[in-house]
Amino acid sequence: MSRIRHDGPLIVGGGLAGLSAALEAAPRKVLLVTPAPLLEACSSAWAQGGVAAALSDRDAPASHAADTVGAGAGLVEAEAARALTEDGRNTVEWLAALGAPFDRQADGGFALSLEAAHSHARVARVGGDGAGRAILSALVAAVRAAPHIEVWEDARLRGLLQGDDGAVRGAVIERRGSGARRTVEVAAPAVVLATGGAGGLFAYTTTPAALLGEGLALAWRAGAEILDPEFVQFHPTAIDVGLDPMPLATEALRGEGARLVDGEGRFLLGEAEDADLQPRDVVARAVHAARAAGVGAFLDARAIGAGFPEEFSAVFAACMRAGLDPRLDPIPVAAAAHYHMGGVVAGPDGRTSLPGLFAVGECAATGVHGANRLASNSLLEAAAFGRRTGRAAAALEAVAGPARATPAAPDLSDDQLKRLRTFMSADVGVVRDRAGLMRALAVIDELARTAGPALPLIAARLIAEAALARRESRGGHFRSDYPSTEAEAQHTRLRLSQDVPAPAFAG
Ligand code: SIN
């Protein structure tokens, strides 16, 4: 184990949130660490939607904020939604100035799409369904050219360094360059978690499989407050062609007339033209029910016609790779874990409940997504709050004093992870009930007995325990044994304490 001192923010994660934070931390020196080369293994690069922002003359941040609050089923924090939506225009213009090639109208203005639950066309896209990769590519180029940023692309977060007062003073990083593993303790005045979500905990996921909620679990172990971990968003149209992770068929296809049908061609949600544009959780449950009933679920996108390859090139390529031509045949779909609304409690500037620790992007819970994220708000949040976080983290100076590393967590074997993922999708997925959640928790316990307190098990336990404790249905969390919604919306707040030394904390 070696130890280095870095005089500036240590940013963990190379998605849109981490890169935005790194760029804005200038002129402070930034050390950016990611387990895979930039542009690989982060959800932002896979995003097909775009960046939601009030960009048209008819729209306003207040309207965007109202839609964000409405989608979140009672759990969006109004002030956070205001901060996010007021940053919308600046953020899109900042990304465009860095080279993100947004689709434009003839007059040079942003071409904007309408997505479900938005009251205006306000999603800025790139090349139809290519926003994530194109935006991230622009930021990767800017990061590579920035003299203040050093990037380690073989580096996995293994622990945090904490002072006796709980303040975070650095992180334990494992590097795998040229095959040999070595561990480095990096002392730094600020650690920014931009580690992404937890979709890889589920067998059915549209996110990179390596995203196992490890940042969330480490923050919880360090004593940071965690918010609403039970809220996972399931996307209704993950393409079911036997791939893991599952390619996404963007919601925009339904906006352009694609319809959800069963194996007999019957509409899953009824004939009305806008029936398939209901909130994502409603549509996901319809897809889930059709599959559970054995009638299958398909996205019939033949109406898109000959323009499919140009308008939706990522979806088209994924289908063709699987030997399916979506111009000719309906696409088999399933509901799959897509976004984690819960996470480490953080403000718009990334500050968590622990001094020295910041969280941003999908691993954070800033209050803007509540129980159900509004489509295309995640890229906006990653960039807008990423920038604020970079500036706040850069302002911290090192604190002298001893720091201890959190005890090293074991890894799961491939078989153990497979078992966890199977039970998470079956029992902590689109439709939950007490019996299934108890079954999943028993599996998590059994795996912990053999594997030890692996971080994915801690993250899975946080999600399942909070889902068990929430005896209602709200947003992305549906309990078949508690299908109604309580009149008063309440957050779940969890924190490790002396009284609760292990992740077993259901109320
Ligand atoms: C989609 O394009 O359907 C996904 C967009 C999002 O998750 O915001």
PDB file of C-alpha atoms in Angstrom, residues 158-402:
ATOM      1  CA  ARG A 158     -12.142   0.518  -2.433  1.00  0.00           C
ATOM      2  CA  GLY A 159     -12.641   2.637   0.676  1.00  0.00           C
ATOM      3  CA  LEU A 160     -12.671   6.093   2.202  1.00  0.00           C
ATOM      4  CA  LEU A 161     -10.155   7.731   4.535  1.00  0.00           C
ATOM      5  CA  GLN A 162     -11.806   9.325   7.562  1.00  0.00           C
ATOM      6  CA  GLY A 163     -10.630  11.401  10.476  1.00  0.00           C
ATOM      7  CA  ASP A 164     -11.749  10.660  14.029  1.00  0.00           C
ATOM      8  CA  ASP A 165     -14.520  13.243  13.575  1.00  0.00           C
ATOM      9  CA  GLY A 166     -15.936  11.295  10.595  1.00  0.00           C
ATOM     10  CA  ALA A 167     -14.759  13.871   8.053  1.00  0.00           C
ATOM     11  CA  VAL A 168     -13.631  12.325   4.775  1.00  0.00           C
ATOM     12  CA  ARG A 169      -9.980  13.052   4.023  1.00  0.00           C
ATOM     13  CA  GLY A 170      -9.317  10.891   0.984  1.00  0.00           C
ATOM     14  CA  ALA A 171      -9.955   7.477  -0.512  1.00  0.00           C
ATOM     15  CA  VAL A 172      -8.423   4.062  -1.012  1.00  0.00           C
ATOM     16  CA  ILE A 173      -7.954   3.361  -4.709  1.00  0.00           C
ATOM     17  CA  GLU A 174      -7.003   0.037  -6.276  1.00  0.00           C
ATOM     18  CA  ARG A 175      -5.131   0.274  -9.577  1.00  0.00           C
ATOM     19  CA  ARG A 176      -4.863  -2.587 -12.047  1.00  0.00           C
ATOM     20  CA  GLY A 177      -2.432  -1.126 -14.592  1.00  0.00           C
ATOM     21  CA  SER A 178      -0.533  -3.807 -16.587  1.00  0.00           C
ATOM     22  CA  GLY A 179      -2.272  -6.644 -14.705  1.00  0.00           C
ATOM     23  CA  ALA A 180      -0.730  -6.213 -11.246  1.00  0.00           C
ATOM     24  CA  ARG A 181      -3.015  -4.770  -8.568  1.00  0.00           C
ATOM     25  CA  ARG A 182      -1.731  -2.114  -6.222  1.00  0.00           C
ATOM     26  CA  THR A 183      -3.533  -0.095  -3.614  1.00  0.00           C
ATOM     27  CA  VAL A 184      -2.966   3.607  -3.112  1.00  0.00           C
ATOM     28  CA  GLU A 185      -4.283   5.723  -0.258  1.00  0.00           C
ATOM     29  CA  VAL A 186      -4.960   9.152  -1.732  1.00  0.00           C
ATOM     30  CA  ALA A 187      -5.258  11.885   0.891  1.00  0.00           C
ATOM     31  CA  ALA A 188      -7.302  14.785  -0.516  1.00  0.00           C
ATOM     32  CA  PRO A 189      -9.261  17.740   0.885  1.00  0.00           C
ATOM     33  CA  ALA A 190     -12.414  16.655  -0.955  1.00  0.00           C
ATOM     34  CA  VAL A 191     -13.675  13.343  -2.327  1.00  0.00           C
ATOM     35  CA  VAL A 192     -16.440  13.545  -4.940  1.00  0.00           C
ATOM     36  CA  LEU A 193     -18.474  10.396  -5.473  1.00  0.00           C
ATOM     37  CA  ALA A 194     -19.741  10.355  -9.063  1.00  0.00           C
ATOM     38  CA  THR A 195     -19.915   6.575  -9.094  1.00  0.00           C
ATOM     39  CA  GLY A 196     -23.247   6.123 -10.902  1.00  0.00           C
ATOM     40  CA  GLY A 197     -26.223   3.996 -10.003  1.00  0.00           C
ATOM     41  CA  ALA A 198     -27.021   0.454  -9.005  1.00  0.00           C
ATOM     42  CA  GLY A 199     -28.638  -1.063 -12.113  1.00  0.00           C
ATOM     43  CA  GLY A 200     -26.082  -3.879 -12.193  1.00  0.00           C
ATOM     44  CA  LEU A 201     -27.672  -5.281  -9.023  1.00  0.00           C
ATOM     45  CA  PHE A 202     -30.587  -6.388 -11.224  1.00  0.00           C
ATOM     46  CA  ALA A 203     -30.547  -9.206 -13.781  1.00  0.00           C
ATOM     47  CA  TYR A 204     -32.634  -7.016 -16.077  1.00  0.00           C
ATOM     48  CA  THR A 205     -30.883  -3.686 -16.492  1.00  0.00           C
ATOM     49  CA  THR A 206     -30.247  -1.067 -19.155  1.00  0.00           C
ATOM     50  CA  THR A 207     -27.179   0.290 -17.317  1.00  0.00           C
ATOM     51  CA  PRO A 208     -23.581  -0.923 -17.380  1.00  0.00           C
ATOM     52  CA  ALA A 209     -23.429  -4.149 -15.341  1.00  0.00           C
ATOM     53  CA  ALA A 210     -20.460  -2.850 -13.329  1.00  0.00           C
ATOM     54  CA  LEU A 211     -22.660  -0.258 -11.610  1.00  0.00           C
ATOM     55  CA  LEU A 212     -23.390  -2.053  -8.346  1.00  0.00           C
ATOM     56  CA  GLY A 213     -24.164   0.776  -5.941  1.00  0.00           C
ATOM     57  CA  GLU A 214     -20.683   0.593  -4.455  1.00  0.00           C
ATOM     58  CA  GLY A 215     -20.378   4.362  -3.929  1.00  0.00           C
ATOM     59  CA  LEU A 216     -23.725   4.357  -2.130  1.00  0.00           C
ATOM     60  CA  ALA A 217     -22.644   1.437   0.062  1.00  0.00           C
ATOM     61  CA  LEU A 218     -19.292   3.023   0.931  1.00  0.00           C
ATOM     62  CA  ALA A 219     -20.932   6.324   1.813  1.00  0.00           C
ATOM     63  CA  TRP A 220     -23.431   4.511   4.040  1.00  0.00           C
ATOM     64  CA  ARG A 221     -20.639   2.582   5.731  1.00  0.00           C
ATOM     65  CA  ALA A 222     -18.799   5.854   6.350  1.00  0.00           C
ATOM     66  CA  GLY A 223     -21.902   7.247   8.095  1.00  0.00           C
ATOM     67  CA  ALA A 224     -23.346   9.488   5.355  1.00  0.00           C
ATOM     68  CA  GLU A 225     -27.102   9.945   5.252  1.00  0.00           C
ATOM     69  CA  ILE A 226     -28.917   7.946   2.549  1.00  0.00           C
ATOM     70  CA  LEU A 227     -32.250   9.018   1.034  1.00  0.00           C
ATOM     71  CA  ASP A 228     -35.068   6.894  -0.445  1.00  0.00           C
ATOM     72  CA  PRO A 229     -33.001   3.928  -1.709  1.00  0.00           C
ATOM     73  CA  GLU A 230     -36.186   1.943  -2.494  1.00  0.00           C
ATOM     74  CA  PHE A 231     -36.940   4.159  -5.478  1.00  0.00           C
ATOM     75  CA  VAL A 232     -35.586   2.493  -8.607  1.00  0.00           C
ATOM     76  CA  GLN A 233     -36.947   3.488 -12.005  1.00  0.00           C
ATOM     77  CA  PHE A 234     -37.708   0.597 -14.345  1.00  0.00           C
ATOM     78  CA  HIS A 235     -37.724   1.443 -18.041  1.00  0.00           C
ATOM     79  CA  PRO A 236     -40.580  -0.275 -19.876  1.00  0.00           C
ATOM     80  CA  THR A 237     -38.809  -0.905 -23.158  1.00  0.00           C
ATOM     81  CA  ALA A 238     -35.500  -2.664 -22.643  1.00  0.00           C
ATOM     82  CA  ILE A 239     -34.869  -4.772 -25.753  1.00  0.00           C
ATOM     83  CA  ASP A 240     -35.143  -8.440 -24.779  1.00  0.00           C
ATOM     84  CA  VAL A 241     -32.780 -10.234 -27.144  1.00  0.00           C
ATOM     85  CA  GLY A 242     -30.752 -12.130 -24.544  1.00  0.00           C
ATOM     86  CA  LEU A 243     -28.123  -9.444 -23.951  1.00  0.00           C
ATOM     87  CA  ASP A 244     -26.819  -8.343 -20.540  1.00  0.00           C
ATOM     88  CA  PRO A 245     -27.098  -5.381 -20.068  1.00  0.00           C
ATOM     89  CA  MET A 246     -30.195  -4.953 -22.220  1.00  0.00           C
ATOM     90  CA  PRO A 247     -30.103  -2.339 -24.996  1.00  0.00           C
ATOM     91  CA  LEU A 248     -32.645   0.463 -24.542  1.00  0.00           C
ATOM     92  CA  ALA A 249     -35.459   1.349 -26.923  1.00  0.00           C
ATOM     93  CA  THR A 250     -35.940   5.033 -26.157  1.00  0.00           C
ATOM     94  CA  GLU A 251     -39.299   6.371 -25.033  1.00  0.00           C
ATOM     95  CA  ALA A 252     -39.074   8.782 -27.979  1.00  0.00           C
ATOM     96  CA  LEU A 253     -40.080   5.884 -30.251  1.00  0.00           C
ATOM     97  CA  ARG A 254     -43.476   5.867 -28.562  1.00  0.00           C
ATOM     98  CA  GLY A 255     -43.561   9.651 -28.969  1.00  0.00           C
ATOM     99  CA  GLU A 256     -43.184   9.022 -32.709  1.00  0.00           C
ATOM    100  CA  GLY A 257     -46.017   6.483 -32.875  1.00  0.00           C
ATOM    101  CA  ALA A 258     -44.536   3.112 -31.837  1.00  0.00           C
ATOM    102  CA  ARG A 259     -47.069   1.058 -29.836  1.00  0.00           C
ATOM    103  CA  LEU A 260     -46.841  -1.548 -27.103  1.00  0.00           C
ATOM    104  CA  VAL A 261     -48.604  -4.789 -27.995  1.00  0.00           C
ATOM    105  CA  ASP A 262     -48.729  -8.367 -26.765  1.00  0.00           C
ATOM    106  CA  GLY A 263     -47.819 -11.441 -28.784  1.00  0.00           C
ATOM    107  CA  GLU A 264     -51.283 -11.400 -30.400  1.00  0.00           C
ATOM    108  CA  GLY A 265     -50.926  -7.760 -31.447  1.00  0.00           C
ATOM    109  CA  ARG A 266     -53.358  -6.432 -28.776  1.00  0.00           C
ATOM    110  CA  PHE A 267     -52.539  -2.983 -27.325  1.00  0.00           C
ATOM    111  CA  LEU A 268     -51.100  -3.374 -23.829  1.00  0.00           C
ATOM    112  CA  LEU A 269     -52.425  -0.059 -22.530  1.00  0.00           C
ATOM    113  CA  GLY A 270     -55.500   0.457 -24.680  1.00  0.00           C
ATOM    114  CA  GLU A 271     -56.159   1.973 -28.070  1.00  0.00           C
ATOM    115  CA  ALA A 272     -56.017   5.698 -27.221  1.00  0.00           C
ATOM    116  CA  GLU A 273     -53.297   7.448 -29.199  1.00  0.00           C
ATOM    117  CA  ASP A 274     -51.486   8.648 -26.063  1.00  0.00           C
ATOM    118  CA  ALA A 275     -52.080   5.483 -23.989  1.00  0.00           C
ATOM    119  CA  ASP A 276     -48.429   4.410 -24.206  1.00  0.00           C
ATOM    120  CA  LEU A 277     -47.164   7.824 -23.068  1.00  0.00           C
ATOM    121  CA  GLN A 278     -48.350   7.451 -19.483  1.00  0.00           C
ATOM    122  CA  PRO A 279     -45.769   7.761 -16.692  1.00  0.00           C
ATOM    123  CA  ARG A 280     -42.892   5.325 -16.973  1.00  0.00           C
ATOM    124  CA  ASP A 281     -43.878   3.282 -13.902  1.00  0.00           C
ATOM    125  CA  VAL A 282     -47.410   2.710 -15.250  1.00  0.00           C
ATOM    126  CA  VAL A 283     -46.092   1.544 -18.615  1.00  0.00           C
ATOM    127  CA  ALA A 284     -43.407  -0.620 -16.974  1.00  0.00           C
ATOM    128  CA  ARG A 285     -46.040  -2.418 -14.901  1.00  0.00           C
ATOM    129  CA  ALA A 286     -48.150  -3.106 -18.019  1.00  0.00           C
ATOM    130  CA  VAL A 287     -45.131  -4.630 -19.778  1.00  0.00           C
ATOM    131  CA  HIS A 288     -44.255  -6.629 -16.669  1.00  0.00           C
ATOM    132  CA  ALA A 289     -47.853  -7.923 -16.338  1.00  0.00           C
ATOM    133  CA  ALA A 290     -48.041  -9.005 -19.983  1.00  0.00           C
ATOM    134  CA  ARG A 291     -44.830 -10.990 -19.666  1.00  0.00           C
ATOM    135  CA  ALA A 292     -45.902 -12.506 -16.347  1.00  0.00           C
ATOM    136  CA  ALA A 293     -49.184 -13.563 -17.987  1.00  0.00           C
ATOM    137  CA  GLY A 294     -47.214 -15.306 -20.741  1.00  0.00           C
ATOM    138  CA  VAL A 295     -48.584 -13.188 -23.597  1.00  0.00           C
ATOM    139  CA  GLY A 296     -45.292 -11.356 -24.210  1.00  0.00           C
ATOM    140  CA  ALA A 297     -44.636  -7.640 -24.669  1.00  0.00           C
ATOM    141  CA  PHE A 298     -43.459  -6.040 -27.892  1.00  0.00           C
ATOM    142  CA  LEU A 299     -42.765  -2.532 -29.124  1.00  0.00           C
ATOM    143  CA  ASP A 300     -44.265  -2.312 -32.576  1.00  0.00           C
ATOM    144  CA  ALA A 301     -42.188   0.458 -34.133  1.00  0.00           C
ATOM    145  CA  ARG A 302     -42.961  -0.351 -37.758  1.00  0.00           C
ATOM    146  CA  ALA A 303     -44.793   2.992 -38.075  1.00  0.00           C
ATOM    147  CA  ILE A 304     -41.420   4.776 -37.826  1.00  0.00           C
ATOM    148  CA  GLY A 305     -40.741   3.418 -41.313  1.00  0.00           C
ATOM    149  CA  ALA A 306     -37.766   3.903 -43.579  1.00  0.00           C
ATOM    150  CA  GLY A 307     -36.305   6.748 -41.508  1.00  0.00           C
ATOM    151  CA  PHE A 308     -35.616   4.408 -38.575  1.00  0.00           C
ATOM    152  CA  PRO A 309     -31.860   3.916 -39.192  1.00  0.00           C
ATOM    153  CA  GLU A 310     -31.207   7.673 -39.233  1.00  0.00           C
ATOM    154  CA  GLU A 311     -33.719   8.810 -36.609  1.00  0.00           C
ATOM    155  CA  PHE A 312     -32.930   6.126 -34.022  1.00  0.00           C
ATOM    156  CA  SER A 313     -29.537   4.836 -35.036  1.00  0.00           C
ATOM    157  CA  ALA A 314     -28.589   3.352 -31.627  1.00  0.00           C
ATOM    158  CA  VAL A 315     -31.845   1.382 -31.319  1.00  0.00           C
ATOM    159  CA  PHE A 316     -31.654   0.312 -34.942  1.00  0.00           C
ATOM    160  CA  ALA A 317     -28.075  -0.923 -34.579  1.00  0.00           C
ATOM    161  CA  ALA A 318     -28.901  -2.856 -31.384  1.00  0.00           C
ATOM    162  CA  CYS A 319     -31.836  -4.595 -33.085  1.00  0.00           C
ATOM    163  CA  MET A 320     -29.921  -5.406 -36.260  1.00  0.00           C
ATOM    164  CA  ARG A 321     -27.022  -6.847 -34.236  1.00  0.00           C
ATOM    165  CA  ALA A 322     -29.567  -9.234 -32.704  1.00  0.00           C
ATOM    166  CA  GLY A 323     -30.868 -10.206 -36.147  1.00  0.00           C
ATOM    167  CA  LEU A 324     -34.090  -8.209 -35.817  1.00  0.00           C
ATOM    168  CA  ASP A 325     -35.164  -5.546 -38.314  1.00  0.00           C
ATOM    169  CA  PRO A 326     -37.448  -3.151 -36.379  1.00  0.00           C
ATOM    170  CA  ARG A 327     -38.847  -1.814 -39.671  1.00  0.00           C
ATOM    171  CA  LEU A 328     -40.328  -5.250 -40.278  1.00  0.00           C
ATOM    172  CA  ASP A 329     -40.892  -6.912 -36.892  1.00  0.00           C
ATOM    173  CA  PRO A 330     -42.051  -5.807 -33.417  1.00  0.00           C
ATOM    174  CA  ILE A 331     -39.239  -5.565 -30.851  1.00  0.00           C
ATOM    175  CA  PRO A 332     -39.508  -7.909 -27.811  1.00  0.00           C
ATOM    176  CA  VAL A 333     -39.258  -5.784 -24.662  1.00  0.00           C
ATOM    177  CA  ALA A 334     -39.068  -6.146 -20.883  1.00  0.00           C
ATOM    178  CA  ALA A 335     -39.060  -3.695 -17.991  1.00  0.00           C
ATOM    179  CA  ALA A 336     -35.525  -3.277 -16.659  1.00  0.00           C
ATOM    180  CA  ALA A 337     -33.756  -1.298 -13.931  1.00  0.00           C
ATOM    181  CA  HIS A 338     -32.774   2.007 -15.515  1.00  0.00           C
ATOM    182  CA  TYR A 339     -32.141   4.696 -12.887  1.00  0.00           C
ATOM    183  CA  HIS A 340     -31.730   4.909  -9.121  1.00  0.00           C
ATOM    184  CA  MET A 341     -33.629   7.876  -7.706  1.00  0.00           C
ATOM    185  CA  GLY A 342     -32.381   7.182  -4.165  1.00  0.00           C
ATOM    186  CA  GLY A 343     -28.814   7.726  -3.092  1.00  0.00           C
ATOM    187  CA  VAL A 344     -26.433   9.666  -0.886  1.00  0.00           C
ATOM    188  CA  VAL A 345     -28.106  12.815   0.460  1.00  0.00           C
ATOM    189  CA  ALA A 346     -26.491  15.778  -1.282  1.00  0.00           C
ATOM    190  CA  GLY A 347     -27.255  19.413  -1.992  1.00  0.00           C
ATOM    191  CA  PRO A 348     -27.112  20.941  -5.495  1.00  0.00           C
ATOM    192  CA  ASP A 349     -23.422  21.606  -4.809  1.00  0.00           C
ATOM    193  CA  GLY A 350     -22.816  17.959  -3.928  1.00  0.00           C
ATOM    194  CA  ARG A 351     -22.245  18.475  -0.184  1.00  0.00           C
ATOM    195  CA  THR A 352     -23.238  15.390   1.789  1.00  0.00           C
ATOM    196  CA  SER A 353     -23.797  14.998   5.528  1.00  0.00           C
ATOM    197  CA  LEU A 354     -20.079  14.199   5.967  1.00  0.00           C
ATOM    198  CA  PRO A 355     -17.527  17.033   5.741  1.00  0.00           C
ATOM    199  CA  GLY A 356     -15.133  16.449   2.856  1.00  0.00           C
ATOM    200  CA  LEU A 357     -17.496  14.056   1.029  1.00  0.00           C
ATOM    201  CA  PHE A 358     -19.471  15.145  -2.040  1.00  0.00           C
ATOM    202  CA  ALA A 359     -21.882  13.109  -4.174  1.00  0.00           C
ATOM    203  CA  VAL A 360     -23.261  13.963  -7.599  1.00  0.00           C
ATOM    204  CA  GLY A 361     -25.110  12.290 -10.447  1.00  0.00           C
ATOM    205  CA  GLU A 362     -26.980   9.028 -10.044  1.00  0.00           C
ATOM    206  CA  CYS A 363     -25.285   7.984  -6.788  1.00  0.00           C
ATOM    207  CA  ALA A 364     -26.584  11.166  -5.137  1.00  0.00           C
ATOM    208  CA  ALA A 365     -30.091  11.990  -3.969  1.00  0.00           C
ATOM    209  CA  THR A 366     -30.457  15.752  -4.299  1.00  0.00           C
ATOM    210  CA  GLY A 367     -34.240  15.783  -4.040  1.00  0.00           C
ATOM    211  CA  VAL A 368     -34.889  16.498  -7.727  1.00  0.00           C
ATOM    212  CA  HIS A 369     -36.156  13.047  -8.719  1.00  0.00           C
ATOM    213  CA  GLY A 370     -38.357  12.096  -5.765  1.00  0.00           C
ATOM    214  CA  ALA A 371     -40.113   8.780  -6.332  1.00  0.00           C
ATOM    215  CA  ASN A 372     -40.046   8.993 -10.119  1.00  0.00           C
ATOM    216  CA  ARG A 373     -37.528  10.842 -12.284  1.00  0.00           C
ATOM    217  CA  LEU A 374     -38.851  13.027 -15.077  1.00  0.00           C
ATOM    218  CA  ALA A 375     -37.446  11.847 -18.424  1.00  0.00           C
ATOM    219  CA  SER A 376     -34.177  13.495 -19.501  1.00  0.00           C
ATOM    220  CA  ASN A 377     -33.663  15.294 -16.172  1.00  0.00           C
ATOM    221  CA  SER A 378     -30.715  13.051 -15.285  1.00  0.00           C
ATOM    222  CA  LEU A 379     -28.240  14.404 -17.851  1.00  0.00           C
ATOM    223  CA  LEU A 380     -29.242  17.930 -16.828  1.00  0.00           C
ATOM    224  CA  GLU A 381     -28.694  17.114 -13.167  1.00  0.00           C
ATOM    225  CA  ALA A 382     -25.351  15.413 -13.860  1.00  0.00           C
ATOM    226  CA  ALA A 383     -23.962  18.419 -15.735  1.00  0.00           C
ATOM    227  CA  ALA A 384     -25.623  21.267 -13.802  1.00  0.00           C
ATOM    228  CA  PHE A 385     -25.009  19.926 -10.294  1.00  0.00           C
ATOM    229  CA  GLY A 386     -21.696  18.440 -11.459  1.00  0.00           C
ATOM    230  CA  ARG A 387     -20.466  21.958 -12.236  1.00  0.00           C
ATOM    231  CA  ARG A 388     -21.682  23.303  -8.891  1.00  0.00           C
ATOM    232  CA  THR A 389     -20.043  20.354  -7.129  1.00  0.00           C
ATOM    233  CA  GLY A 390     -16.711  20.894  -8.868  1.00  0.00           C
ATOM    234  CA  ARG A 391     -16.648  24.518  -7.708  1.00  0.00           C
ATOM    235  CA  ALA A 392     -17.636  23.652  -4.116  1.00  0.00           C
ATOM    236  CA  ALA A 393     -15.118  20.791  -3.840  1.00  0.00           C
ATOM    237  CA  ALA A 394     -12.356  22.994  -5.241  1.00  0.00           C
ATOM    238  CA  ALA A 395     -12.908  25.495  -2.438  1.00  0.00           C
ATOM    239  CA  LEU A 396     -11.950  23.012   0.297  1.00  0.00           C
ATOM    240  CA  GLU A 397      -8.476  23.069   1.803  1.00  0.00           C
ATOM    241  CA  ALA A 398      -6.778  20.042   3.322  1.00  0.00           C
ATOM    242  CA  VAL A 399      -7.348  19.452   7.028  1.00  0.00           C
ATOM    243  CA  ALA A 400      -4.353  18.181   8.960  1.00  0.00           C
ATOM    244  CA  GLY A 401      -4.684  15.142  11.192  1.00  0.00           C
ATOM    245  CA  PRO A 402      -4.725  11.367  11.105  1.00  0.00           C
TER     246      PRO A 402
END
